């Protein structure tokens, strides 16, 4: 019937990601009839649970995510549980047995997806066991889905990659970057390559700068232990921010297939000008939130969060100026910024076009606003084009106008969740919206040079922005030096 068939093994099935995202996303696919009856899920985690208990968790997760739960019992009946000691071969052998039984029962054609939704320190161990204990000996496809963080720097990422490559080939590895599953991130490509009016202008002759902002209201929450070692640079820039930049800056691929798109993205990352030593302070700004008020609520400083050092040097905010040294982009700064505990939750891309050669409307002492193309990634989804038009009335004055497109999604309410799309892509074997190893390696290479400098010099002014603000003032200065300013994202 053309619908994908597979046994999905979720490692970390009692965790946050599984319960908040994976179960509800699978349910959506099931409900929309995109999954055949031929699927089964084995939830895997350390703690002992019966199938019934696990199925109950699955039901709860779906009920808290959506109102529509008509088929939840039927759906949950496809779920099984296996308690695993990740370092014990016997544990994998019995998992293999269960997998074999389900394969037969549901006629899964020997297709297997191994989803690692758990602490990264076990990724390597699990991959090795899957191979050694025979779980990857299948007649159908075998695919590994792996969550971030993919390593901590280039070296550890290489090590992890070598480990998983012993059991899976590159084209069997699906490295998740959930930003690539977002509707409007996927739209970047369509806006650029399906319209005659943008691509001819999409270069250093007509674009003055690009600004990519991803701000969050949330603080570090309970993730202090992870975040202290990560910081915003590794947590957001290495993956999500650079992926968006690659999509914005890449050349048109010769075809819309996985290899062609990825290879264009890789070229952007190769052209990214490396920043080292003193340049880092010139091109990058780091910040850490202090206490403040967010949405009417008083919140503590980062240094007072759980599992965070009182003298933490970890950045919760990054702003940077990226230069892409190729013919298309030479001279065009691409500014990025991302932070926690900001004023708003918003991910937006602003493309600022150069000023027209001469302003005929100066008489009113009015400077014309530059044309902007704004891509709203979240929470609103859409596109706004900022133009100038005539002010109604006698005079020939110009006034800014906006053309707006609000993406209402295919089902009229909400666009599918990133995870829903990515899971479905993986089941169908489409790796386009996953990160290739070459992209991971290049982006770590870029980011490592910056973290090296930051780790070796303690930020003297931390905390340097209040919770609920727009970030440190140094981020404004970064653009002011070039004669620009951040376009507001609210
Ligand atoms: C994750 C980071 O990858 O992305 C989190 O680890 C961050 O720290 C999250 O909060 C942001 O994702 P989104 O989809 O809410 O923009």
Coordinates of C-alpha atoms and ligand atoms in Angstrom, one line a residue:
X1 CA 0.0 0.0 0.0
X2 CA 3.1 2.2 -0.2
X3 CA 3.0 3.2 3.4
X4 CA 6.2 2.7 5.3
X5 CA 6.6 -0.4 7.4
X6 CA 9.1 -0.7 10.2
X7 CA 9.9 -1.7 13.7
X8 CA 10.9 1.4 15.6
X9 CA 13.1 1.0 18.6
X10 CA 13.2 4.1 20.8
X11 CA 16.1 4.1 23.2
X12 CA 15.2 6.5 26.0
X13 CA 11.5 5.7 25.9
X14 CA 10.8 7.0 29.4
X15 CA 12.4 10.3 28.7
X16 CA 11.2 13.7 27.9
X17 CA 11.7 13.7 24.1
X18 CA 9.9 10.4 23.7
X19 CA 6.9 11.5 25.7
X20 CA 6.7 15.1 24.6
X21 CA 7.5 14.7 20.9
X22 CA 8.0 11.2 19.5
X23 CA 4.8 9.4 20.7
X24 CA 2.5 12.3 19.8
X25 CA 4.2 12.7 16.4
X26 CA 3.9 9.0 15.6
X27 CA 0.3 9.2 16.7
X28 CA -0.4 12.1 14.3
X29 CA 1.1 10.0 11.5
X30 CA -1.1 7.1 12.5
X31 CA -4.2 9.2 12.8
X32 CA -3.6 10.8 9.4
X33 CA -3.3 7.3 8.0
X34 CA 0.3 7.7 6.9
X35 CA 1.4 4.6 8.8
X36 CA 0.1 1.3 7.8
X37 CA -1.0 -1.3 10.4
X38 CA 2.4 -2.8 9.8
X39 CA 4.4 -0.9 12.5
X40 CA 5.5 -1.6 16.0
X41 CA 7.4 0.3 18.5
X42 CA 9.7 -1.1 21.2
X43 CA 10.3 1.4 24.0
X44 CA 13.6 0.9 25.6
X45 CA 15.0 2.3 28.8
X46 CA 16.7 1.2 31.9
X47 CA 13.9 1.0 34.4
X48 CA 11.6 -2.1 34.4
X49 CA 8.1 -1.5 33.1
X50 CA 5.4 -3.8 31.9
X51 CA 4.0 -3.4 28.4
X52 CA 0.8 -2.3 30.0
X53 CA 2.5 0.4 32.0
X54 CA 4.4 1.6 29.0
X55 CA 1.2 1.7 26.8
X56 CA -0.4 3.8 29.6
X57 CA 2.5 6.2 29.4
X58 CA 2.0 6.4 25.6
X59 CA -1.7 7.1 26.0
X60 CA -1.0 9.8 28.5
X61 CA 1.6 11.4 26.3
X62 CA -0.9 11.6 23.4
X63 CA -3.8 12.8 25.5
X64 CA -1.7 15.7 26.9
X65 CA -0.5 16.6 23.4
X66 CA -3.8 16.5 21.5
X67 CA -7.5 16.7 22.0
X68 CA -8.1 14.1 19.3
X69 CA -7.4 10.7 20.8
X70 CA -10.1 8.5 19.2
X71 CA -7.7 5.9 18.0
X72 CA -5.3 6.0 20.9
X73 CA -6.0 2.5 22.2
X74 CA -5.5 0.9 18.8
X75 CA -2.3 2.9 18.4
X76 CA -0.9 2.1 21.8
X77 CA -1.5 -1.6 21.2
X78 CA 1.5 -1.5 18.8
X79 CA 3.8 -0.5 21.7
X80 CA 6.1 -2.9 23.6
X81 CA 8.6 -2.3 26.3
X82 CA 12.1 -3.7 26.9
X83 CA 14.2 -2.8 29.9
X84 CA 17.8 -2.6 28.8
X85 CA 21.2 -2.4 30.4
X86 CA 23.1 -0.6 27.7
X87 CA 26.4 -2.3 28.4
X88 CA 25.1 -5.9 28.8
X89 CA 25.0 -8.2 25.8
X90 CA 22.4 -10.5 27.2
X91 CA 20.0 -7.6 27.4
X92 CA 20.5 -7.0 23.6
X93 CA 20.0 -10.6 22.8
X94 CA 16.6 -10.7 24.4
X95 CA 15.8 -7.4 22.7
X96 CA 16.7 -9.1 19.4
X97 CA 14.4 -11.9 20.2
X98 CA 11.5 -9.6 20.9
X99 CA 12.3 -7.7 17.7
X100 CA 12.2 -10.9 15.7
X101 CA 8.8 -11.8 17.1
X102 CA 7.3 -8.4 16.3
X103 CA 8.8 -8.5 12.9
X104 CA 6.9 -11.6 12.2
X105 CA 3.7 -10.7 13.9
X106 CA 3.3 -7.4 12.2
X107 CA 5.0 -8.4 8.9
X108 CA 7.6 -5.6 9.1
X109 CA 9.8 -6.9 6.3
X110 CA 12.8 -6.8 8.6
X111 CA 12.8 -3.0 8.5
X112 CA 14.3 -1.4 11.6
X113 CA 14.7 2.1 12.9
X114 CA 16.9 2.6 15.9
X115 CA 16.1 6.0 17.5
X116 CA 18.6 7.2 20.1
X117 CA 16.7 9.6 22.3
X118 CA 18.8 9.5 25.4
X119 CA 22.0 10.7 27.0
X120 CA 24.7 11.0 24.4
X121 CA 27.4 9.2 26.4
X122 CA 25.8 5.9 25.4
X123 CA 25.4 6.5 21.7
X124 CA 28.6 4.8 20.8
X125 CA 28.1 1.8 23.1
X126 CA 24.6 1.2 21.9
X127 CA 25.6 1.3 18.2
X128 CA 28.4 -1.2 18.8
X129 CA 26.1 -3.6 20.7
X130 CA 23.5 -3.4 18.0
X131 CA 26.0 -4.7 15.6
X132 CA 27.8 -7.2 17.8
X133 CA 24.6 -8.7 19.2
X134 CA 23.0 -9.0 15.8
X135 CA 20.2 -6.5 16.0
X136 CA 21.3 -4.9 12.7
X137 CA 21.3 -8.2 10.8
X138 CA 18.1 -7.6 9.0
X139 CA 16.6 -8.4 5.6
X140 CA 15.0 -4.9 5.3
X141 CA 16.5 -1.5 5.9
X142 CA 18.2 -0.5 9.1
X143 CA 18.4 3.2 10.0
X144 CA 19.9 5.0 13.0
X145 CA 18.3 8.2 14.2
X146 CA 20.5 10.1 16.5
X147 CA 19.6 13.2 18.5
X148 CA 21.9 16.0 19.5
X149 CA 24.4 16.6 20.8
X150 CA 26.4 15.0 18.2
X151 CA 29.7 15.3 20.1
X152 CA 30.9 18.2 22.1
X153 CA 33.5 19.4 19.6
X154 CA 35.0 18.2 16.4
X155 CA 37.2 15.6 18.0
X156 CA 34.5 13.9 20.1
X157 CA 32.1 14.1 17.2
X158 CA 34.6 12.2 15.0
X159 CA 35.0 9.6 17.7
X160 CA 31.3 9.2 18.0
X161 CA 31.0 9.1 14.2
X162 CA 33.6 6.3 14.0
X163 CA 31.7 4.3 16.5
X164 CA 28.4 4.5 14.9
X165 CA 29.9 4.0 11.4
X166 CA 31.0 0.5 12.5
X167 CA 27.4 -0.5 12.6
X168 CA 25.7 1.9 10.1
X169 CA 26.8 3.4 6.8
X170 CA 26.6 7.2 6.3
X171 CA 23.4 6.9 4.4
X172 CA 21.8 4.8 7.2
X173 CA 22.4 7.6 9.7
X174 CA 19.8 10.2 10.3
X175 CA 21.2 13.0 12.5
X176 CA 18.3 15.1 13.8
X177 CA 18.4 18.8 13.6
X178 CA 14.8 19.5 14.5
X179 CA 15.0 23.0 12.9
X180 CA 15.2 21.2 9.5
X181 CA 11.8 19.8 10.2
X182 CA 10.2 23.2 10.7
X183 CA 7.8 24.2 8.0
X184 CA 9.2 27.6 7.4
X185 CA 12.8 26.4 7.5
X186 CA 11.9 24.0 4.7
X187 CA 10.2 26.9 3.0
X188 CA 13.5 28.9 2.7
X189 CA 14.4 26.8 -0.3
X190 CA 11.0 27.2 -2.0
X191 CA 10.8 31.0 -1.5
X192 CA 14.3 31.3 -3.0
X193 CA 14.1 28.8 -5.9
X194 CA 10.4 29.0 -6.9
X195 CA 10.2 32.7 -7.4
X196 CA 11.6 34.8 -10.2
X197 CA 11.8 37.9 -8.1
X198 CA 14.2 36.8 -5.4
X199 CA 16.9 34.7 -6.8
X200 CA 18.3 37.4 -9.2
X201 CA 18.6 39.7 -6.2
X202 CA 20.0 37.1 -3.8
X203 CA 23.6 38.2 -3.7
X204 CA 26.1 40.8 -2.7
X205 CA 24.9 43.3 -5.3
X206 CA 21.5 43.7 -3.9
X207 CA 21.5 42.4 -0.3
X208 CA 23.2 44.5 2.3
X209 CA 23.0 42.1 5.2
X210 CA 21.1 39.1 6.6
X211 CA 19.9 38.7 10.2
X212 CA 19.0 35.4 11.7
X213 CA 17.5 35.6 15.2
X214 CA 16.3 32.8 17.4
X215 CA 15.3 34.0 20.9
X216 CA 13.7 32.1 23.7
X217 CA 11.8 33.0 26.8
X218 CA 12.7 29.9 28.6
X219 CA 15.9 29.7 30.7
X220 CA 18.0 26.7 31.1
X221 CA 15.3 24.8 33.1
X222 CA 16.5 21.5 34.5
X223 CA 19.2 21.1 31.9
X224 CA 22.0 22.8 33.9
X225 CA 24.3 19.8 33.9
X226 CA 24.2 19.5 30.1
X227 CA 24.1 23.2 29.4
X228 CA 27.1 24.2 31.6
X229 CA 29.3 22.1 29.3
X230 CA 27.5 23.3 26.2
X231 CA 26.4 26.9 26.2
X232 CA 24.5 28.6 23.5
X233 CA 27.3 28.3 20.9
X234 CA 27.2 24.5 21.0
X235 CA 23.5 24.2 21.8
X236 CA 22.1 26.4 19.1
X237 CA 24.8 27.9 16.8
X238 CA 26.7 24.7 15.8
X239 CA 23.5 23.2 14.6
X240 CA 20.3 25.1 14.1
X241 CA 21.7 28.6 13.3
X242 CA 24.4 27.4 10.9
X243 CA 21.9 25.1 9.2
X244 CA 19.6 28.1 8.6
X245 CA 22.5 30.1 7.3
X246 CA 23.5 27.3 4.9
X247 CA 20.0 27.1 3.5
X248 CA 19.9 30.9 3.0
X249 CA 23.3 31.1 1.4
X250 CA 23.6 28.0 -0.7
X251 CA 23.6 27.9 -4.5
X252 CA 20.6 26.5 -6.2
X253 CA 21.0 22.8 -6.3
X254 CA 20.9 21.2 -9.7
X255 CA 18.2 18.9 -8.4
X256 CA 16.0 18.7 -5.3
X257 CA 17.5 15.5 -4.0
X258 CA 19.3 14.7 -0.8
X259 CA 22.9 14.6 -2.2
X260 CA 22.6 17.8 -4.3
X261 CA 21.0 19.9 -1.5
X262 CA 23.5 18.6 1.1
X263 CA 26.4 19.2 -1.1
X264 CA 25.4 22.8 -1.7
X265 CA 25.0 23.3 2.0
X266 CA 28.4 21.8 2.6
X267 CA 29.9 24.3 0.2
X268 CA 28.5 27.2 2.3
X269 CA 30.0 25.8 5.4
X270 CA 33.3 25.4 3.7
X271 CA 33.2 29.1 2.6
X272 CA 32.5 30.3 6.1
X273 CA 35.4 32.5 7.1
X274 CA 37.0 31.0 10.2
X275 CA 37.4 33.3 13.2
X276 CA 40.4 32.8 15.4
X277 CA 42.1 34.4 18.3
X278 CA 41.5 38.2 18.5
X279 CA 39.0 38.0 15.6
X280 CA 36.6 36.2 17.9
X281 CA 36.1 39.2 20.1
X282 CA 35.6 41.3 17.0
X283 CA 33.0 39.1 15.3
X284 CA 31.3 37.4 18.2
X285 CA 29.5 38.5 21.4
X286 CA 28.7 36.3 24.3
X287 CA 26.1 36.9 27.0
X288 CA 24.7 35.4 30.1
X289 CA 21.4 36.2 31.6
X290 CA 21.0 37.9 35.0
X291 CA 17.8 37.9 37.0
X292 CA 14.8 39.8 35.7
X293 CA 11.2 39.7 34.8
X294 CA 9.9 37.5 32.0
X295 CA 6.2 37.6 31.1
X296 CA 5.4 39.2 34.4
X297 CA 7.3 36.7 36.4
X298 CA 10.6 37.2 38.4
X299 CA 13.2 34.8 37.4
X300 CA 16.7 34.0 38.7
X301 CA 20.0 34.7 37.1
X302 CA 21.6 31.8 35.2
X303 CA 24.3 31.5 37.9
X304 CA 21.5 30.7 40.4
X305 CA 19.9 28.0 38.3
X306 CA 20.0 24.3 39.4
X307 CA 23.2 22.5 38.6
X308 CA 24.9 25.7 37.4
X309 CA 28.1 27.1 38.9
X310 CA 27.9 30.4 40.8
X311 CA 30.8 31.6 38.8
X312 CA 29.7 30.0 35.5
X313 CA 31.5 31.3 32.4
X314 CA 28.9 29.6 30.2
X315 CA 27.2 31.8 27.6
X316 CA 23.4 31.7 27.3
X317 CA 23.5 34.2 24.4
X318 CA 25.5 34.5 21.3
X319 CA 25.6 37.1 18.6
X320 CA 27.9 36.8 15.7
X321 CA 28.9 38.2 12.3
X322 CA 29.5 35.5 9.7
X323 CA 31.3 36.1 6.4
X324 CA 30.9 33.7 3.5
X325 CA 33.9 34.1 1.3
X326 CA 32.5 33.2 -2.1
X327 CA 31.5 35.2 -5.2
X328 CA 27.9 35.4 -4.2
X329 CA 28.3 36.6 -0.7
X330 CA 31.7 38.4 -0.5
X331 CA 31.2 41.5 1.7
X332 CA 27.7 40.7 3.0
X333 CA 27.6 40.2 6.7
X334 CA 25.3 37.5 8.0
X335 CA 24.4 38.3 11.6
X336 CA 23.1 35.6 13.9
X337 CA 21.9 35.8 17.5
X338 CA 20.3 33.4 19.8
X339 CA 19.7 33.6 23.5
X340 CA 17.7 32.2 26.4
X341 CA 15.5 34.3 28.8
X342 CA 14.9 36.9 26.2
X343 CA 11.9 39.2 25.8
X344 CA 10.1 37.0 23.2
X345 CA 10.1 33.6 21.8
X346 CA 10.8 34.2 18.1
X347 CA 12.8 32.8 15.2
X348 CA 13.0 35.1 12.3
X349 CA 15.2 35.8 9.3
X350 CA 15.5 39.3 7.9
X351 CA 17.0 39.9 4.5
X352 CA 17.9 43.5 4.1
X353 CA 18.2 44.8 0.6
X354 CA 20.6 47.6 -0.4
X355 CA 19.2 51.1 -0.7
X356 CA 18.1 52.2 -4.1
X357 CA 20.7 54.4 -5.9
X358 CA 19.0 57.6 -5.3
X359 CA 16.1 58.8 -3.1
X360 CA 13.6 61.0 -4.8
X361 CA 11.5 61.3 -1.7
X362 CA 14.0 63.1 0.5
X363 CA 12.1 66.4 0.4
X364 CA 10.0 65.4 3.4
X365 CA 13.3 64.7 5.2
X366 CA 12.2 61.2 5.1
X367 CA 14.8 58.5 4.6
X368 CA 13.3 55.6 2.7
X369 CA 13.1 52.3 4.5
X370 CA 15.1 49.6 2.9
X371 CA 13.2 46.7 1.4
X372 CA 13.2 43.7 3.8
X373 CA 12.1 40.2 3.3
X374 CA 11.2 38.7 6.6
X375 CA 10.8 35.0 7.0
X376 CA 8.9 34.2 10.2
X377 CA 9.9 30.7 11.3
X378 CA 8.1 30.6 14.7
X379 CA 5.8 31.1 16.5
X380 CA 4.0 32.8 13.6
X381 CA 4.8 31.2 10.2
X382 CA 4.9 33.4 7.2
X383 CA 6.6 35.9 5.0
X384 CA 6.5 39.7 5.0
X385 CA 7.9 41.9 2.3
X386 CA 8.6 45.5 3.4
X387 CA 8.1 48.0 0.5
X388 CA 7.6 51.7 0.1
X389 CA 4.4 53.0 -1.4
X390 CA 2.6 56.3 -1.8
X391 CA 1.1 57.9 1.2
X392 CA -2.5 58.6 0.5
X393 CA -3.3 62.3 -0.2
X394 CA -2.0 65.2 -2.1
X395 CA 1.7 64.9 -1.7
X396 CA 4.0 62.4 -3.3
X397 CA 5.4 61.1 0.0
X398 CA 6.5 57.6 0.4
X399 CA 5.3 55.4 3.3
X400 CA 6.3 51.9 4.3
X401 CA 3.9 49.1 3.5
X402 CA 4.0 45.4 4.2
X403 CA 2.9 42.5 2.1
X404 CA 2.0 39.7 4.4
X405 CA 1.6 36.0 3.9
X406 CA 0.6 34.0 7.0
X407 CA 1.1 30.3 6.6
X408 CA -1.9 28.6 8.1
X409 CA -0.6 25.1 7.4
X410 CA -2.2 22.4 5.3
X411 CA -4.8 21.4 7.9
X412 CA -5.8 25.0 8.5
X413 CA -4.8 25.1 12.1
X414 CA -1.3 24.0 12.7
X415 CA 1.5 22.9 10.5
X416 CA 2.8 19.5 11.4
X417 CA 5.4 19.3 14.1
X418 CA 9.0 19.1 13.1
X419 CA 9.3 15.6 14.6
X420 CA 6.3 14.3 12.7
X421 CA 7.8 15.3 9.4
X422 CA 11.3 14.0 10.3
X423 CA 10.0 10.7 11.6
X424 CA 8.0 10.2 8.4
X425 CA 11.0 11.2 6.3
X426 CA 13.2 8.7 8.0
X427 CA 10.6 5.9 7.6
X428 CA 10.5 6.7 3.9
X429 CA 14.2 6.9 3.6
X430 CA 14.5 10.6 2.8
X431 CA 17.6 12.0 4.5
X432 CA 17.4 15.5 3.0
X433 CA 16.4 17.2 6.2
X434 CA 18.9 15.5 8.3
X435 CA 22.5 16.6 8.9
X436 CA 25.3 14.9 6.9
X437 CA 28.5 14.1 8.6
X438 CA 30.4 16.7 6.5
X439 CA 28.1 19.4 7.7
X440 CA 28.6 18.3 11.3
X441 CA 32.3 18.3 10.9
X442 CA 32.6 21.7 9.3
X443 CA 30.3 23.4 11.7
X444 CA 32.2 22.0 14.7
X445 CA 35.4 23.1 13.1
X446 CA 34.0 26.6 12.9
X447 CA 32.6 26.7 16.4
X448 CA 35.5 25.0 18.1
X449 CA 37.8 28.0 17.4
X450 CA 35.3 30.3 19.1
X451 CA 34.8 28.1 22.2
X452 CA 38.5 27.8 22.5
X453 CA 38.9 31.5 23.0
X454 CA 35.9 31.8 25.2
X455 CA 36.8 28.9 27.5
X456 CA 40.3 30.3 27.9
X457 CA 39.2 33.8 28.9
X458 CA 36.6 34.4 31.6
X459 CA 33.9 36.8 30.6
X460 CA 34.4 39.7 32.9
X461 CA 31.0 41.2 32.6
X462 CA 28.7 38.2 33.1
X463 CA 25.8 38.4 33.7
X464 CA 25.5 41.1 31.0
X465 CA 21.8 41.1 30.1
X466 CA 18.7 41.0 32.3
X467 CA 16.2 38.2 31.8
X468 CA 13.4 39.5 29.7
X469 CA 15.6 41.9 27.7
X470 CA 16.8 41.9 24.2
X471 CA 20.3 40.8 25.1
X472 CA 23.7 42.5 25.8
X473 CA 24.4 45.9 24.3
X474 CA 27.5 44.6 22.7
X475 CA 25.3 42.8 20.3
X476 CA 23.9 46.1 19.1
X477 CA 27.4 47.6 18.8
X478 CA 28.4 44.7 16.6
X479 CA 26.0 45.9 13.9
X480 CA 26.5 49.6 14.6
X481 CA 30.1 49.3 13.7
X482 CA 28.9 48.3 10.2
X483 CA 26.2 50.9 10.0
X484 CA 23.4 48.5 10.7
X485 CA 21.0 47.7 13.5
X486 CA 19.0 44.6 14.4
X487 CA 15.5 44.8 13.0
X488 CA 13.1 44.1 15.8
X489 CA 11.7 40.6 15.9
X490 CA 8.5 41.3 17.8
Ligands
LIG1 C1 17.3 22.7 21.3 C2 18.2 23.2 22.3 O1 18.1 22.0 20.3 O2 16.6 23.7 20.7 C3 17.4 23.9 23.4 O3 18.9 22.2 23.0 C4 16.5 25.0 22.7 O4 18.2 24.5 24.4 C5 15.7 24.4 21.6 O5 15.6 25.4 23.7 C6 14.9 25.4 20.8 O6 14.1 24.8 19.9 P1 12.8 25.5 19.4 O7 12.1 24.6 18.5 O8 11.9 25.8 20.6 O9 13.2 26.8 18.8

